């Protein structure tokens, strides 16, 4: 075991407060939020069970691990929530000046579509 890996190996949690493992060194039964989401699960209110530490850009990086056996299934959005998301995305594509729905999101820096913001450039 290299010195770098040994520095981040603390399965009892005595050094870091919670069980700590090196990159790709966590035992089975633990997963990150992204790994849980990929499996259709969520932490479900459980506390952080362990962590993975590694050297990264800017210093030591951490990824928190949750127990897979305590994870719950992901909740699905209701039809009303899906309608609200669709309406919000449509509003982001609708120009407030000309009222046309664009195939792109209206830039917040302009506040209107590019044709309304730069009419002389579009006509040329």
PDB file of C-alpha atoms in Angstrom:
ATOM      1  CA  UNK A   1       0.000   0.000   0.000  1.00  0.00           C
ATOM      2  CA  UNK A   2       1.484   3.347  -0.995  1.00  0.00           C
ATOM      3  CA  UNK A   3       1.956   6.137   1.520  1.00  0.00           C
ATOM      4  CA  UNK A   4      -0.705   8.253  -0.196  1.00  0.00           C
ATOM      5  CA  UNK A   5      -3.295   5.505   0.078  1.00  0.00           C
ATOM      6  CA  UNK A   6      -2.255   4.721   3.640  1.00  0.00           C
ATOM      7  CA  UNK A   7      -2.777   8.368   4.602  1.00  0.00           C
ATOM      8  CA  UNK A   8      -6.450   8.108   3.637  1.00  0.00           C
ATOM      9  CA  UNK A   9      -7.151   4.658   5.086  1.00  0.00           C
ATOM     10  CA  UNK A  10      -9.109   4.911   8.336  1.00  0.00           C
ATOM     11  CA  UNK A  11     -11.889   2.294   8.408  1.00  0.00           C
ATOM     12  CA  UNK A  12     -12.510   2.810  12.122  1.00  0.00           C
ATOM     13  CA  UNK A  13     -13.007   6.569  11.795  1.00  0.00           C
ATOM     14  CA  UNK A  14     -10.562   7.419  14.580  1.00  0.00           C
ATOM     15  CA  UNK A  15      -8.533   9.908  12.498  1.00  0.00           C
ATOM     16  CA  UNK A  16     -11.212  11.611  10.355  1.00  0.00           C
ATOM     17  CA  UNK A  17     -14.333  11.061  12.476  1.00  0.00           C
ATOM     18  CA  UNK A  18     -16.048   8.743   9.998  1.00  0.00           C
ATOM     19  CA  UNK A  19     -14.737   5.681   8.169  1.00  0.00           C
ATOM     20  CA  UNK A  20     -12.400   6.885   5.431  1.00  0.00           C
ATOM     21  CA  UNK A  21     -11.063   5.059   2.398  1.00  0.00           C
ATOM     22  CA  UNK A  22      -8.815   5.908  -0.537  1.00  0.00           C
ATOM     23  CA  UNK A  23      -9.970   6.331  -4.122  1.00  0.00           C
ATOM     24  CA  UNK A  24     -11.687   3.135  -5.304  1.00  0.00           C
ATOM     25  CA  UNK A  25     -10.971   1.537  -1.939  1.00  0.00           C
ATOM     26  CA  UNK A  26     -14.425   1.607  -0.321  1.00  0.00           C
ATOM     27  CA  UNK A  27     -15.913  -1.782   0.544  1.00  0.00           C
ATOM     28  CA  UNK A  28     -19.072  -3.003  -1.197  1.00  0.00           C
ATOM     29  CA  UNK A  29     -22.331  -1.719   0.219  1.00  0.00           C
ATOM     30  CA  UNK A  30     -21.398   1.968   0.032  1.00  0.00           C
ATOM     31  CA  UNK A  31     -22.213   4.368  -2.799  1.00  0.00           C
ATOM     32  CA  UNK A  32     -22.033   8.073  -3.600  1.00  0.00           C
ATOM     33  CA  UNK A  33     -25.153  10.112  -4.373  1.00  0.00           C
ATOM     34  CA  UNK A  34     -24.464   9.804  -8.095  1.00  0.00           C
ATOM     35  CA  UNK A  35     -24.028   6.055  -7.876  1.00  0.00           C
ATOM     36  CA  UNK A  36     -27.282   5.792  -5.927  1.00  0.00           C
ATOM     37  CA  UNK A  37     -29.073   7.951  -8.502  1.00  0.00           C
ATOM     38  CA  UNK A  38     -27.747   5.787 -11.343  1.00  0.00           C
ATOM     39  CA  UNK A  39     -29.234   2.773  -9.573  1.00  0.00           C
ATOM     40  CA  UNK A  40     -32.591   4.537  -9.126  1.00  0.00           C
ATOM     41  CA  UNK A  41     -32.035   5.185  -5.419  1.00  0.00           C
ATOM     42  CA  UNK A  42     -31.629   8.165  -3.068  1.00  0.00           C
ATOM     43  CA  UNK A  43     -30.022   8.461   0.389  1.00  0.00           C
ATOM     44  CA  UNK A  44     -33.448   8.867   2.002  1.00  0.00           C
ATOM     45  CA  UNK A  45     -32.371  10.969   4.978  1.00  0.00           C
ATOM     46  CA  UNK A  46     -29.633   8.668   6.222  1.00  0.00           C
ATOM     47  CA  UNK A  47     -26.448  10.267   7.578  1.00  0.00           C
ATOM     48  CA  UNK A  48     -23.122  10.072   5.754  1.00  0.00           C
ATOM     49  CA  UNK A  49     -21.747   6.600   6.471  1.00  0.00           C
ATOM     50  CA  UNK A  50     -18.184   6.975   5.158  1.00  0.00           C
ATOM     51  CA  UNK A  51     -16.015   9.055   2.872  1.00  0.00           C
ATOM     52  CA  UNK A  52     -13.429   8.643   0.153  1.00  0.00           C
ATOM     53  CA  UNK A  53     -10.451  11.020   0.196  1.00  0.00           C
ATOM     54  CA  UNK A  54      -7.943  11.623  -2.567  1.00  0.00           C
ATOM     55  CA  UNK A  55      -5.458  14.234  -3.711  1.00  0.00           C
ATOM     56  CA  UNK A  56      -6.951  16.502  -6.310  1.00  0.00           C
ATOM     57  CA  UNK A  57      -6.688  19.935  -7.805  1.00  0.00           C
ATOM     58  CA  UNK A  58      -6.604  22.439  -4.975  1.00  0.00           C
ATOM     59  CA  UNK A  59      -5.868  19.929  -2.235  1.00  0.00           C
ATOM     60  CA  UNK A  60      -7.603  16.958  -0.707  1.00  0.00           C
ATOM     61  CA  UNK A  61     -10.946  16.055  -2.299  1.00  0.00           C
ATOM     62  CA  UNK A  62     -13.759  14.139  -0.618  1.00  0.00           C
ATOM     63  CA  UNK A  63     -16.714  12.062  -1.779  1.00  0.00           C
ATOM     64  CA  UNK A  64     -19.306  11.086   0.799  1.00  0.00           C
ATOM     65  CA  UNK A  65     -20.667   7.567   0.867  1.00  0.00           C
ATOM     66  CA  UNK A  66     -24.079   6.267   1.912  1.00  0.00           C
ATOM     67  CA  UNK A  67     -25.175   2.756   2.761  1.00  0.00           C
ATOM     68  CA  UNK A  68     -26.935   1.068  -0.136  1.00  0.00           C
ATOM     69  CA  UNK A  69     -29.069  -1.141   2.124  1.00  0.00           C
ATOM     70  CA  UNK A  70     -30.630   1.964   3.764  1.00  0.00           C
ATOM     71  CA  UNK A  71     -31.229   3.801   0.463  1.00  0.00           C
ATOM     72  CA  UNK A  72     -34.776   4.341  -0.735  1.00  0.00           C
ATOM     73  CA  UNK A  73     -36.201   4.364  -4.269  1.00  0.00           C
ATOM     74  CA  UNK A  74     -36.114   7.667  -6.123  1.00  0.00           C
ATOM     75  CA  UNK A  75     -39.361   9.584  -6.101  1.00  0.00           C
ATOM     76  CA  UNK A  76     -41.003  10.156  -9.464  1.00  0.00           C
ATOM     77  CA  UNK A  77     -42.308  13.549 -10.476  1.00  0.00           C
ATOM     78  CA  UNK A  78     -46.068  14.042 -10.492  1.00  0.00           C
ATOM     79  CA  UNK A  79     -47.804  15.049 -13.726  1.00  0.00           C
ATOM     80  CA  UNK A  80     -48.293  18.554 -12.304  1.00  0.00           C
ATOM     81  CA  UNK A  81     -44.568  18.881 -11.589  1.00  0.00           C
ATOM     82  CA  UNK A  82     -43.692  17.738 -15.109  1.00  0.00           C
ATOM     83  CA  UNK A  83     -46.152  20.273 -16.574  1.00  0.00           C
ATOM     84  CA  UNK A  84     -44.571  23.027 -14.455  1.00  0.00           C
ATOM     85  CA  UNK A  85     -41.066  22.137 -15.673  1.00  0.00           C
ATOM     86  CA  UNK A  86     -42.239  22.098 -19.300  1.00  0.00           C
ATOM     87  CA  UNK A  87     -43.905  25.511 -18.855  1.00  0.00           C
ATOM     88  CA  UNK A  88     -40.768  26.978 -17.242  1.00  0.00           C
ATOM     89  CA  UNK A  89     -38.539  25.704 -20.063  1.00  0.00           C
ATOM     90  CA  UNK A  90     -40.950  27.104 -22.663  1.00  0.00           C
ATOM     91  CA  UNK A  91     -40.874  30.479 -20.898  1.00  0.00           C
ATOM     92  CA  UNK A  92     -37.066  30.511 -21.134  1.00  0.00           C
ATOM     93  CA  UNK A  93     -37.352  30.149 -24.919  1.00  0.00           C
ATOM     94  CA  UNK A  94     -40.082  32.780 -25.427  1.00  0.00           C
ATOM     95  CA  UNK A  95     -38.885  36.290 -26.287  1.00  0.00           C
ATOM     96  CA  UNK A  96     -40.642  38.936 -24.153  1.00  0.00           C
ATOM     97  CA  UNK A  97     -40.223  41.551 -26.917  1.00  0.00           C
ATOM     98  CA  UNK A  98     -41.567  39.790 -30.011  1.00  0.00           C
ATOM     99  CA  UNK A  99     -43.343  36.910 -28.254  1.00  0.00           C
ATOM    100  CA  UNK A 100     -41.896  34.249 -30.564  1.00  0.00           C
ATOM    101  CA  UNK A 101     -40.743  30.880 -29.248  1.00  0.00           C
ATOM    102  CA  UNK A 102     -37.103  30.374 -30.196  1.00  0.00           C
ATOM    103  CA  UNK A 103     -35.222  27.055 -30.598  1.00  0.00           C
ATOM    104  CA  UNK A 104     -32.695  28.304 -28.014  1.00  0.00           C
ATOM    105  CA  UNK A 105     -32.888  29.739 -24.512  1.00  0.00           C
ATOM    106  CA  UNK A 106     -33.129  33.533 -24.444  1.00  0.00           C
ATOM    107  CA  UNK A 107     -29.815  34.906 -23.102  1.00  0.00           C
ATOM    108  CA  UNK A 108     -30.332  36.505 -19.707  1.00  0.00           C
ATOM    109  CA  UNK A 109     -27.635  39.036 -20.531  1.00  0.00           C
ATOM    110  CA  UNK A 110     -29.771  40.370 -23.415  1.00  0.00           C
ATOM    111  CA  UNK A 111     -33.252  39.843 -21.981  1.00  0.00           C
ATOM    112  CA  UNK A 112     -34.618  39.206 -25.472  1.00  0.00           C
ATOM    113  CA  UNK A 113     -33.890  37.060 -28.512  1.00  0.00           C
ATOM    114  CA  UNK A 114     -30.883  37.863 -30.657  1.00  0.00           C
ATOM    115  CA  UNK A 115     -33.077  39.106 -33.532  1.00  0.00           C
ATOM    116  CA  UNK A 116     -34.670  41.717 -31.251  1.00  0.00           C
ATOM    117  CA  UNK A 117     -31.371  42.596 -29.561  1.00  0.00           C
ATOM    118  CA  UNK A 118     -29.404  42.996 -32.818  1.00  0.00           C
ATOM    119  CA  UNK A 119     -31.931  43.781 -35.594  1.00  0.00           C
ATOM    120  CA  UNK A 120     -29.370  45.399 -37.923  1.00  0.00           C
ATOM    121  CA  UNK A 121     -27.084  42.337 -37.897  1.00  0.00           C
ATOM    122  CA  UNK A 122     -29.895  39.870 -38.643  1.00  0.00           C
ATOM    123  CA  UNK A 123     -31.223  41.893 -41.590  1.00  0.00           C
ATOM    124  CA  UNK A 124     -27.805  42.039 -43.255  1.00  0.00           C
TER     125      UNK A 124
END
